[in-house]
CSV table of C-alpha atoms and ligand atoms in Angstrom, one decimal:
chain,number,residue,atom,x,y,z
A,1231,UNK,CA,1.0,2.4,25.5
A,1232,UNK,CA,3.2,1.1,22.6
A,1233,UNK,CA,1.6,1.0,19.4
A,1234,UNK,CA,2.5,-1.8,16.9
A,1235,UNK,CA,-0.2,-1.6,14.6
A,1236,UNK,CA,1.5,0.6,12.2
A,1237,UNK,CA,0.5,-1.3,8.9
A,1238,UNK,CA,-3.4,-0.6,9.8
A,1239,UNK,CA,-2.2,3.3,9.9
A,1240,UNK,CA,0.5,5.5,11.6
A,1241,UNK,CA,0.5,8.6,13.9
A,1242,UNK,CA,0.4,11.8,11.9
A,1243,UNK,CA,3.8,13.8,12.2
A,1244,UNK,CA,3.2,16.8,14.5
A,1245,UNK,CA,4.6,19.0,11.2
A,1246,UNK,CA,2.6,17.4,8.9
A,1247,UNK,CA,-0.4,18.6,11.2
A,1248,UNK,CA,0.7,22.0,11.4
A,1249,UNK,CA,1.1,22.0,7.4
A,1250,UNK,CA,-2.6,20.7,7.3
A,1251,UNK,CA,-4.1,23.6,9.5
A,1252,UNK,CA,-1.9,26.0,7.3
A,1253,UNK,CA,-3.4,25.2,4.0
A,1254,UNK,CA,-7.0,24.7,5.6
A,1255,UNK,CA,-7.2,27.6,7.6
A,1256,UNK,CA,-4.9,30.5,6.0
A,1257,UNK,CA,-4.2,29.4,2.5
A,1258,UNK,CA,-7.4,27.6,1.8
A,1259,UNK,CA,-8.0,28.8,-1.6
A,1260,UNK,CA,-9.2,26.6,-4.6
A,1261,UNK,CA,-6.5,25.6,-6.7
A,1262,UNK,CA,-8.9,25.6,-9.6
A,1263,UNK,CA,-10.0,29.3,-9.1
A,1264,UNK,CA,-8.1,31.9,-11.5
A,1265,UNK,CA,-6.8,34.6,-9.1
A,1266,UNK,CA,-3.3,34.9,-7.9
A,1267,UNK,CA,-3.6,33.1,-4.3
A,1268,UNK,CA,-5.4,30.1,-6.0
A,1269,UNK,CA,-2.6,29.9,-8.8
A,1270,UNK,CA,0.0,29.9,-6.0
A,1271,UNK,CA,-1.8,26.7,-4.5
A,1272,UNK,CA,-2.1,25.2,-7.8
A,1273,UNK,CA,1.4,25.6,-8.3
A,1274,UNK,CA,2.4,24.2,-5.0
A,1275,UNK,CA,0.3,20.9,-6.1
A,1276,UNK,CA,2.5,20.8,-9.1
A,1277,UNK,CA,5.5,20.8,-7.0
A,1278,UNK,CA,4.1,18.1,-4.5
A,1279,UNK,CA,3.5,15.8,-7.9
A,1280,UNK,CA,7.1,16.4,-8.6
A,1281,UNK,CA,8.1,15.7,-4.8
A,1282,UNK,CA,6.0,12.1,-5.2
A,1283,UNK,CA,7.7,11.4,-8.5
A,1284,UNK,CA,11.0,11.8,-7.4
A,1285,UNK,CA,10.3,9.8,-4.1
A,1286,UNK,CA,9.0,7.0,-6.5
A,1287,UNK,CA,12.1,7.0,-8.5
A,1288,UNK,CA,10.1,8.1,-11.6
A,1289,UNK,CA,12.0,10.3,-14.2
A,1290,UNK,CA,8.3,11.4,-15.5
A,1291,UNK,CA,4.9,10.5,-15.1
A,1292,UNK,CA,1.8,11.7,-13.6
A,1293,UNK,CA,0.7,11.7,-10.3
A,1294,UNK,CA,-3.4,11.9,-9.5
A,1295,UNK,CA,-4.2,13.0,-6.1
A,1296,UNK,CA,-7.2,10.8,-4.3
A,1297,UNK,CA,-8.7,9.9,-1.2
A,1298,UNK,CA,-6.3,7.1,-0.4
A,1299,UNK,CA,-5.3,4.1,-1.8
A,1300,UNK,CA,-8.7,2.5,-2.0
A,1301,UNK,CA,-9.7,5.0,-4.5
A,1302,UNK,CA,-6.0,4.7,-6.3
A,1303,UNK,CA,-6.8,0.9,-6.4
A,1304,UNK,CA,-10.3,1.4,-7.7
A,1305,UNK,CA,-9.0,4.2,-10.4
A,1306,UNK,CA,-6.3,1.9,-11.8
A,1307,UNK,CA,-8.4,-1.3,-12.0
A,1308,UNK,CA,-11.6,0.1,-12.8
A,1309,UNK,CA,-9.9,2.8,-15.0
A,1310,UNK,CA,-8.3,0.2,-17.1
A,1311,UNK,CA,-11.3,-1.8,-18.0
A,1312,UNK,CA,-12.2,-2.4,-21.7
A,1313,UNK,CA,-14.6,-4.1,-23.2
A,1314,UNK,CA,-13.9,-7.0,-25.4
A,1315,UNK,CA,-11.9,-10.1,-25.0
A,1316,UNK,CA,-9.5,-8.9,-22.2
A,1317,UNK,CA,-8.2,-10.8,-19.3
A,1318,UNK,CA,-7.1,-9.4,-15.6
A,1319,UNK,CA,-4.8,-11.0,-13.6
A,1320,UNK,CA,-4.4,-10.7,-9.7
A,1321,UNK,CA,-2.0,-12.2,-6.9
A,1322,UNK,CA,-4.4,-13.9,-4.4
A,1323,UNK,CA,-2.6,-12.0,-1.7
A,1324,UNK,CA,-4.5,-8.4,-2.6
A,1325,UNK,CA,-5.9,-6.1,0.0
A,1326,UNK,CA,-9.9,-6.0,-0.3
A,1327,UNK,CA,-9.6,-2.7,-2.2
A,1328,UNK,CA,-8.0,-4.7,-5.2
A,1329,UNK,CA,-9.6,-8.3,-4.3
A,1330,UNK,CA,-13.0,-6.8,-4.3
A,1331,UNK,CA,-12.5,-4.7,-7.6
A,1332,UNK,CA,-11.1,-8.1,-9.1
A,1333,UNK,CA,-14.3,-10.2,-8.2
A,1334,UNK,CA,-16.6,-7.1,-9.6
A,1335,UNK,CA,-14.8,-7.7,-13.0
A,1336,UNK,CA,-15.4,-11.1,-12.8
A,1337,UNK,CA,-19.1,-10.7,-12.0
A,1338,UNK,CA,-19.1,-8.5,-15.1
A,1339,UNK,CA,-18.3,-11.7,-17.2
A,1340,UNK,CA,-14.3,-11.0,-17.5
A,1341,UNK,CA,-11.9,-13.5,-17.3
A,1342,UNK,CA,-10.2,-13.0,-14.1
A,1343,UNK,CA,-7.1,-15.0,-13.0
A,1344,UNK,CA,-6.2,-15.2,-9.1
A,1345,UNK,CA,-2.6,-16.2,-9.1
A,1346,UNK,CA,-1.7,-18.2,-5.6
A,1347,UNK,CA,1.0,-17.2,-3.5
A,1348,UNK,CA,4.1,-19.5,-2.7
A,1349,UNK,CA,4.9,-20.5,0.6
A,1350,UNK,CA,7.3,-17.5,1.3
A,1351,UNK,CA,4.0,-15.2,0.7
A,1352,UNK,CA,5.1,-14.0,-2.8
A,1353,UNK,CA,3.1,-14.8,-5.8
A,1354,UNK,CA,3.8,-17.8,-7.3
A,1355,UNK,CA,5.6,-16.7,-10.2
A,1356,UNK,CA,5.5,-20.2,-12.2
A,1357,UNK,CA,1.5,-20.0,-11.8
A,1358,UNK,CA,1.6,-16.5,-13.3
A,1359,UNK,CA,3.8,-17.2,-15.9
A,1360,UNK,CA,0.8,-19.9,-17.2
A,1361,UNK,CA,-1.8,-17.3,-17.1
A,1362,UNK,CA,-0.3,-14.2,-18.9
A,1363,UNK,CA,-0.9,-14.0,-22.7
A,1364,UNK,CA,-1.4,-11.5,-25.5
A,1365,UNK,CA,-5.3,-11.0,-24.1
A,1366,UNK,CA,-4.0,-9.8,-20.8
A,1367,UNK,CA,-5.1,-6.0,-20.3
A,1368,UNK,CA,-3.9,-5.6,-16.4
A,1369,UNK,CA,-1.8,-7.1,-13.8
A,1370,UNK,CA,-2.2,-6.1,-10.3
A,1371,UNK,CA,0.1,-7.2,-7.6
A,1372,UNK,CA,0.7,-5.8,-4.1
A,1373,UNK,CA,4.4,-5.0,-3.8
A,1374,UNK,CA,4.5,-5.3,0.2
A,1375,UNK,CA,1.9,-7.8,1.8
A,1376,UNK,CA,-0.2,-5.7,4.5
A,1377,UNK,CA,-0.7,-9.2,6.3
A,1378,UNK,CA,2.7,-11.1,6.0
A,1379,UNK,CA,5.5,-8.4,4.8
A,1380,UNK,CA,6.3,-10.6,1.9
A,1381,UNK,CA,7.8,-8.3,-0.9
A,1382,UNK,CA,6.9,-9.4,-4.5
A,1383,UNK,CA,9.6,-9.1,-7.1
A,1384,UNK,CA,7.9,-6.6,-9.1
A,1385,UNK,CA,10.9,-6.5,-11.7
A,1386,UNK,CA,10.6,-10.0,-12.3
A,1387,UNK,CA,6.7,-9.5,-13.0
A,1388,UNK,CA,7.4,-6.7,-15.3
A,1389,UNK,CA,10.1,-8.9,-17.3
A,1390,UNK,CA,7.3,-11.5,-17.5
A,1391,UNK,CA,4.5,-9.0,-18.8
A,1392,UNK,CA,6.9,-7.6,-21.6
A,1393,UNK,CA,7.6,-11.3,-22.7
A,1394,UNK,CA,4.1,-12.6,-22.7
A,1395,UNK,CA,1.4,-9.6,-22.3
A,1396,UNK,CA,3.2,-6.8,-23.9
A,1397,UNK,CA,-0.2,-4.9,-24.1
A,1398,UNK,CA,-0.9,-5.2,-20.1
A,1399,UNK,CA,-0.2,-2.4,-17.7
A,1400,UNK,CA,1.0,-3.4,-14.4
A,1401,UNK,CA,-0.4,-2.1,-11.2
A,1402,UNK,CA,1.2,-2.1,-8.1
A,1403,UNK,CA,-0.5,-1.5,-4.6
A,1404,UNK,CA,2.5,0.2,-2.7
A,1405,UNK,CA,0.8,1.1,0.2
A,1406,UNK,CA,3.1,-0.8,2.6
A,1407,UNK,CA,6.4,-0.3,0.4
A,1408,UNK,CA,6.3,3.6,-0.3
A,1409,UNK,CA,8.4,5.4,2.1
A,1410,UNK,CA,9.5,2.0,3.9
A,1411,UNK,CA,11.6,0.1,1.3
A,1412,UNK,CA,13.8,1.5,-1.5
A,1413,UNK,CA,12.9,1.0,-4.8
A,1414,UNK,CA,12.1,2.9,-8.2
A,1415,UNK,CA,9.4,2.4,-10.4
A,1416,UNK,CA,11.3,3.2,-13.4
A,1417,UNK,CA,13.8,0.3,-12.6
A,1418,UNK,CA,10.7,-2.0,-11.5
A,1419,UNK,CA,8.8,-1.2,-15.0
A,1420,UNK,CA,5.5,-0.3,-13.4
A,1421,UNK,CA,2.6,1.6,-15.2
A,1422,UNK,CA,0.4,2.5,-12.1
A,1423,UNK,CA,1.3,2.7,-8.6
A,1424,UNK,CA,-0.8,3.3,-5.6
A,1425,UNK,CA,0.2,5.0,-2.1
A,1426,UNK,CA,-1.6,6.1,0.9
A,1427,UNK,CA,-0.7,9.0,3.2
A,1428,UNK,CA,-1.5,7.7,6.4
A,1429,UNK,CA,0.9,4.5,6.3
A,1430,UNK,CA,3.5,7.1,6.3
A,1431,UNK,CA,2.8,9.5,9.0
A,1432,UNK,CA,0.4,11.4,7.0
A,1433,UNK,CA,-3.4,12.5,7.2
A,1434,UNK,CA,-5.8,9.8,6.4
A,1435,UNK,CA,-8.1,10.2,3.5
A,1436,UNK,CA,-5.4,11.3,1.1
A,1437,UNK,CA,-3.3,9.3,-1.4
A,1438,UNK,CA,-2.1,9.2,-4.9
A,1439,UNK,CA,-2.1,7.0,-8.0
A,1440,UNK,CA,1.2,7.2,-10.2
A,1441,UNK,CA,0.5,6.8,-13.9
A,1442,UNK,CA,3.5,6.2,-16.1
A,1443,UNK,CA,2.1,8.0,-19.1
A,1444,UNK,CA,-1.4,8.5,-19.1
A,1445,UNK,CA,-2.0,9.9,-22.3
A,1446,UNK,CA,-2.6,13.3,-23.8
A,1447,UNK,CA,-5.0,15.0,-21.6
A,1448,UNK,CA,-7.4,17.9,-21.9
A,1449,UNK,CA,-6.5,19.8,-18.7
A,1450,UNK,CA,-3.2,20.7,-17.0
A,1451,UNK,CA,-1.0,17.8,-17.8
A,1452,UNK,CA,2.1,17.6,-20.1
A,1453,UNK,CA,1.0,17.7,-23.7
A,1454,UNK,CA,2.3,15.4,-26.5
A,1455,UNK,CA,3.1,12.4,-24.6
A,1456,UNK,CA,0.0,10.5,-25.0
A,1457,UNK,CA,0.1,9.2,-28.7
A,1458,UNK,CA,2.7,6.4,-28.0
A,1459,UNK,CA,0.8,5.3,-24.9
A,1460,UNK,CA,-2.5,5.5,-26.4
A,1461,UNK,CA,-1.2,3.5,-29.4
A,1462,UNK,CA,0.7,0.8,-27.4
A,1463,UNK,CA,-1.7,0.2,-24.3
A,1464,UNK,CA,-5.1,2.3,-24.3
A,1465,UNK,CA,-5.2,5.0,-21.8
A,1466,UNK,CA,-6.7,5.2,-18.4
A,1467,UNK,CA,-10.3,6.4,-18.1
A,1468,UNK,CA,-12.0,8.3,-15.3
A,1469,UNK,CA,-14.4,6.7,-13.1
A,1470,UNK,CA,-15.2,9.9,-11.4
A,1471,UNK,CA,-17.3,12.3,-13.3
A,1472,UNK,CA,-17.2,16.2,-12.4
A,1473,UNK,CA,-15.2,19.5,-13.0
A,1474,UNK,CA,-12.2,17.7,-14.6
A,1475,UNK,CA,-9.5,18.0,-12.0
A,1476,UNK,CA,-6.5,16.1,-11.8
A,1477,UNK,CA,-6.4,15.8,-15.7
A,1478,UNK,CA,-10.0,14.6,-15.8
A,1479,UNK,CA,-9.0,11.6,-14.1
A,1480,UNK,CA,-10.3,12.4,-10.8
A,1481,UNK,CA,-12.7,15.2,-10.5
A,1482,UNK,CA,-13.4,17.2,-7.3
A,1483,UNK,CA,-11.6,19.9,-5.4
A,1484,UNK,CA,-8.3,18.7,-4.4
A,1485,UNK,CA,-7.6,17.9,-0.5
A,1486,UNK,CA,-4.9,20.4,-0.5
A,1487,UNK,CA,-4.2,20.5,2.9
A,1488,UNK,CA,-4.2,16.8,3.1
A,1489,UNK,CA,-1.9,16.9,0.1
A,1490,UNK,CA,0.6,19.6,1.8
A,1491,UNK,CA,0.7,17.4,4.8
A,1492,UNK,CA,1.3,14.5,3.1
A,1493,UNK,CA,4.3,16.1,1.4
A,1494,UNK,CA,5.5,17.3,4.6
A,1495,UNK,CA,5.4,13.8,5.7
A,1496,UNK,CA,7.5,12.4,2.6
A,1497,UNK,CA,10.1,15.3,2.8
A,1498,UNK,CA,10.7,14.2,6.3
A,1499,UNK,CA,11.5,10.5,6.0
A,1500,UNK,CA,14.5,8.9,5.1
A,1501,UNK,CA,13.3,5.7,3.5
A,1502,UNK,CA,17.0,3.7,3.7
A,1503,UNK,CA,17.7,5.1,7.3
A,1504,UNK,CA,14.4,4.2,8.6
A,1505,UNK,CA,14.5,0.6,6.7
A,1506,UNK,CA,17.7,0.1,9.0
A,1507,UNK,CA,16.1,1.4,12.1
A,1508,UNK,CA,13.1,-0.7,11.9
A,1509,UNK,CA,15.4,-3.7,11.0
A,1510,UNK,CA,17.0,-3.3,14.2
A,1511,UNK,CA,13.8,-3.1,15.9
A,1512,UNK,CA,12.1,-6.2,14.3
A,1513,UNK,CA,15.1,-8.0,15.4
A,1514,UNK,CA,15.5,-7.1,18.8
A,1515,UNK,CA,11.5,-7.8,19.3
A,1516,UNK,CA,12.1,-11.3,17.8
A,1517,UNK,CA,15.2,-11.9,20.0
A,1518,UNK,CA,12.8,-11.5,23.2
A,1519,UNK,CA,10.5,-13.8,21.7
A,1520,UNK,CA,12.7,-16.5,20.5
A,1521,UNK,CA,13.0,-18.3,23.8
A,1522,UNK,CA,9.3,-19.2,23.9
A,1523,UNK,CA,8.2,-22.4,22.2
A,1524,UNK,CA,4.9,-22.3,20.6
A,1525,UNK,CA,5.4,-18.9,18.8
A,1526,UNK,CA,5.4,-19.1,15.0
A,1527,UNK,CA,7.1,-16.3,13.2
A,1528,UNK,CA,6.5,-15.1,9.5
A,1529,UNK,CA,9.2,-12.8,8.7
A,1530,UNK,CA,9.6,-12.9,5.0
A,1531,UNK,CA,10.3,-9.6,3.6
A,1532,UNK,CA,9.8,-6.0,5.0
A,1533,UNK,CA,11.1,-5.3,8.4
A,1534,UNK,CA,7.8,-3.6,9.3
A,1535,UNK,CA,5.3,-6.4,9.2
A,1536,UNK,CA,5.6,-9.7,11.2
A,1537,UNK,CA,2.9,-12.2,11.4
A,1538,UNK,CA,3.1,-14.2,14.9
A,1539,UNK,CA,1.2,-17.2,15.6
A,1540,UNK,CA,0.6,-18.5,19.5
A,1541,UNK,CA,-0.1,-22.0,19.3
A,1542,UNK,CA,-3.0,-22.8,21.7
A,1543,UNK,CA,-4.6,-19.4,21.9
A,1544,UNK,CA,-6.6,-17.4,19.8
A,1545,UNK,CA,-4.9,-14.4,18.3
A,1546,UNK,CA,-8.0,-11.9,19.0
A,1547,UNK,CA,-7.8,-13.1,22.6
A,1548,UNK,CA,-4.1,-12.1,23.1
A,1549,UNK,CA,-4.6,-9.0,21.2
A,1550,UNK,CA,-7.5,-8.0,23.9
A,1551,UNK,CA,-5.3,-9.2,26.5
A,1552,UNK,CA,-2.3,-7.0,26.0
A,1553,UNK,CA,-4.3,-3.9,24.9
A,1554,UNK,CA,-3.6,-1.5,27.6
A,1555,UNK,CA,-0.2,-1.8,27.4
A,1556,UNK,CA,0.5,-2.9,23.6
A,1557,UNK,CA,-1.6,-2.7,20.5
A,1558,UNK,CA,-1.2,-5.1,17.9
A,1559,UNK,CA,-3.6,-6.2,14.9
A,1560,UNK,CA,-5.1,-9.2,14.3
A,1561,UNK,CA,-4.7,-9.2,10.3
A,1562,UNK,CA,-5.5,-6.2,8.4
A,1563,UNK,CA,-7.7,-3.9,10.0
A,1564,UNK,CA,-10.0,-4.0,7.2
A,1565,UNK,CA,-10.5,-7.7,7.3
A,1566,UNK,CA,-11.3,-8.3,10.9
A,1567,UNK,CA,-15.1,-8.2,10.3
A,1568,UNK,CA,-14.4,-11.7,8.1
A,1569,UNK,CA,-13.7,-15.0,9.6
A,1570,UNK,CA,-10.8,-16.4,8.8
A,1571,UNK,CA,-7.8,-15.0,6.7
A,1572,UNK,CA,-7.5,-15.5,2.8
A,1573,UNK,CA,-4.0,-14.5,2.6
A,1574,UNK,CA,-2.6,-16.3,5.8
A,1575,UNK,CA,-4.6,-19.5,5.1
A,1576,UNK,CA,-2.5,-19.7,1.9
A,1577,UNK,CA,0.7,-19.9,3.9
A,1578,UNK,CA,0.0,-21.6,7.2
A,1579,UNK,CA,-2.6,-24.2,8.8
A,1580,UNK,CA,-5.9,-23.0,9.8
A,1581,UNK,CA,-5.5,-23.4,13.8
A,1582,UNK,CA,-2.2,-21.1,13.2
A,1583,UNK,CA,-4.1,-18.4,11.4
A,1584,UNK,CA,-7.0,-18.1,14.0
A,1585,UNK,CA,-4.0,-17.9,16.7
A,1586,UNK,CA,-2.3,-15.1,14.8
A,1587,UNK,CA,-1.6,-11.6,15.4
A,1588,UNK,CA,0.2,-8.9,13.2
A,1589,UNK,CA,3.0,-6.9,14.6
A,1590,UNK,CA,4.1,-4.0,12.5
A,1591,UNK,CA,6.4,-1.3,13.4
A,1592,UNK,CA,7.3,2.5,12.6
A,1593,UNK,CA,11.0,3.7,12.6
A,1594,UNK,CA,10.4,6.1,15.7
A,1595,UNK,CA,9.8,3.4,18.2
A,1596,UNK,CA,12.9,2.9,20.4
A,1597,UNK,CA,14.7,-0.5,20.9
A,1598,UNK,CA,13.4,-0.5,24.7
A,1599,UNK,CA,9.9,0.0,23.5
A,1600,UNK,CA,9.6,-3.0,21.1
A,1601,UNK,CA,11.8,-5.1,23.5
A,1602,UNK,CA,9.2,-4.3,26.3
A,1603,UNK,CA,6.5,-4.9,24.1
A,1604,UNK,CA,7.9,-8.4,23.3
A,1605,UNK,CA,7.8,-9.1,26.9
A,1606,UNK,CA,4.5,-8.1,27.8
A,1607,UNK,CA,3.3,-10.3,24.9
A,1608,UNK,CA,5.4,-13.4,25.9
A,1609,UNK,CA,4.3,-13.2,29.5
A,1610,UNK,CA,0.6,-12.6,28.4
A,1611,UNK,CA,0.8,-15.8,26.1
A,1612,UNK,CA,2.4,-17.8,28.9
A,1613,UNK,CA,-0.3,-16.7,31.4
A,1614,UNK,CA,-3.1,-17.5,28.7
A,1615,UNK,CA,-1.8,-20.9,28.2
A,1616,UNK,CA,-1.8,-21.8,31.8
A,1617,UNK,CA,-5.5,-20.9,31.8
A,1618,UNK,CA,-6.1,-23.3,28.9
B,1166,PMP,N1,-3.7,-1.4,0.1
B,1166,PMP,C1,-3.0,-2.0,1.0
B,1166,PMP,C2,-2.1,-2.8,1.2
B,1166,PMP,C3,-3.3,-1.6,2.5
B,1166,PMP,O1,-2.6,-2.0,3.6
B,1166,PMP,C4,-4.5,-0.6,2.7
B,1166,PMP,C5,-4.7,-0.1,3.9
B,1166,PMP,N2,-4.9,-1.4,5.0
B,1166,PMP,C6,-5.2,-0.1,1.5
B,1166,PMP,C7,-4.8,-0.4,0.2
B,1166,PMP,C8,-6.4,0.6,1.9
B,1166,PMP,O2,-5.8,2.2,2.0
B,1166,PMP,P1,-6.7,3.3,2.3
B,1166,PMP,O3,-7.1,3.3,4.0
B,1166,PMP,O4,-6.0,4.6,2.1
B,1166,PMP,O5,-8.0,3.3,1.5
């Protein structure tokens, strides 16, 4: 079976699973306890933060460990919420873990702007420019679309923010970008960045939020860095209350084994090398499909994600037809319960949306596997068409 739904989740590295076990069964101490063994774990978590910062291209900043991207996105957005006449800006291409938080802000009565996507799947920069103003509190934009692979130009958005909304925080959901495409948050000018371990061969239920400068905090974060931040932007506030772990921003005993397994995955991925490998895999896959009329391809950015439409056939039918040999997705796993697809509908016609499947790669597939998978999909499509 060839698994091509890596945007939904990836298989965990064996080495990461071994780390998980080590920190669950042997070195299981609570990092907040005061004795030596626990302090060692707490130090390992500090090193883990440094590893993530390095990989994000951040010279400094904080890493808040969370239960995954859904929580990181909620913390970034709800934690930025302020009373008063602030406005919030989102792209219309966000994952439900951002989109539904945005909706909840709207229900609370805030001014919330959803900026449409252009035909290339990226945010419409002109439309974004029109809604930004002095009252903007937060701009939240996905880095790589989990539906189409479109890559938003975060540096461009950051410059617009500097010019038009200097008080706004810029949050980026980087779930489909981190460890997949090369970038640096410092160069992009991002304040908050979300990552999720299970999208890069780590365990599920663990992730992090990068916070450029969250303000002075009482617990174990760097001191004296907060004043400027608080003056300029207002800090991030916690949405979970408890024992004050993670600098008070995310109470609850840290998922140490999950974090250590995630770090193993991070340190065993070469983003640039994998990017080049996956580009070759994607091209080989498309080469097989290209001779078949009726197959539409959205290939607009990240080589890890393709959206394909099969004229005359339902995406779901095709997915089920091939699933014993090849696993593909229909849209993001999180939105299969909904009829339609709010993101693809902005780019292609409704009948094409219905006939769409999402193919997403990982760097450890072989060329033969992806070519084979493309043949299986192509043949299944031809067979289904004959029956129509
Ligand atoms: N954002 C994006 C872009 C995603 O693709 C996903 C996973 N489908 C999430 C957020 C949610 O991640 P998690 O499963 O870690 O909550």
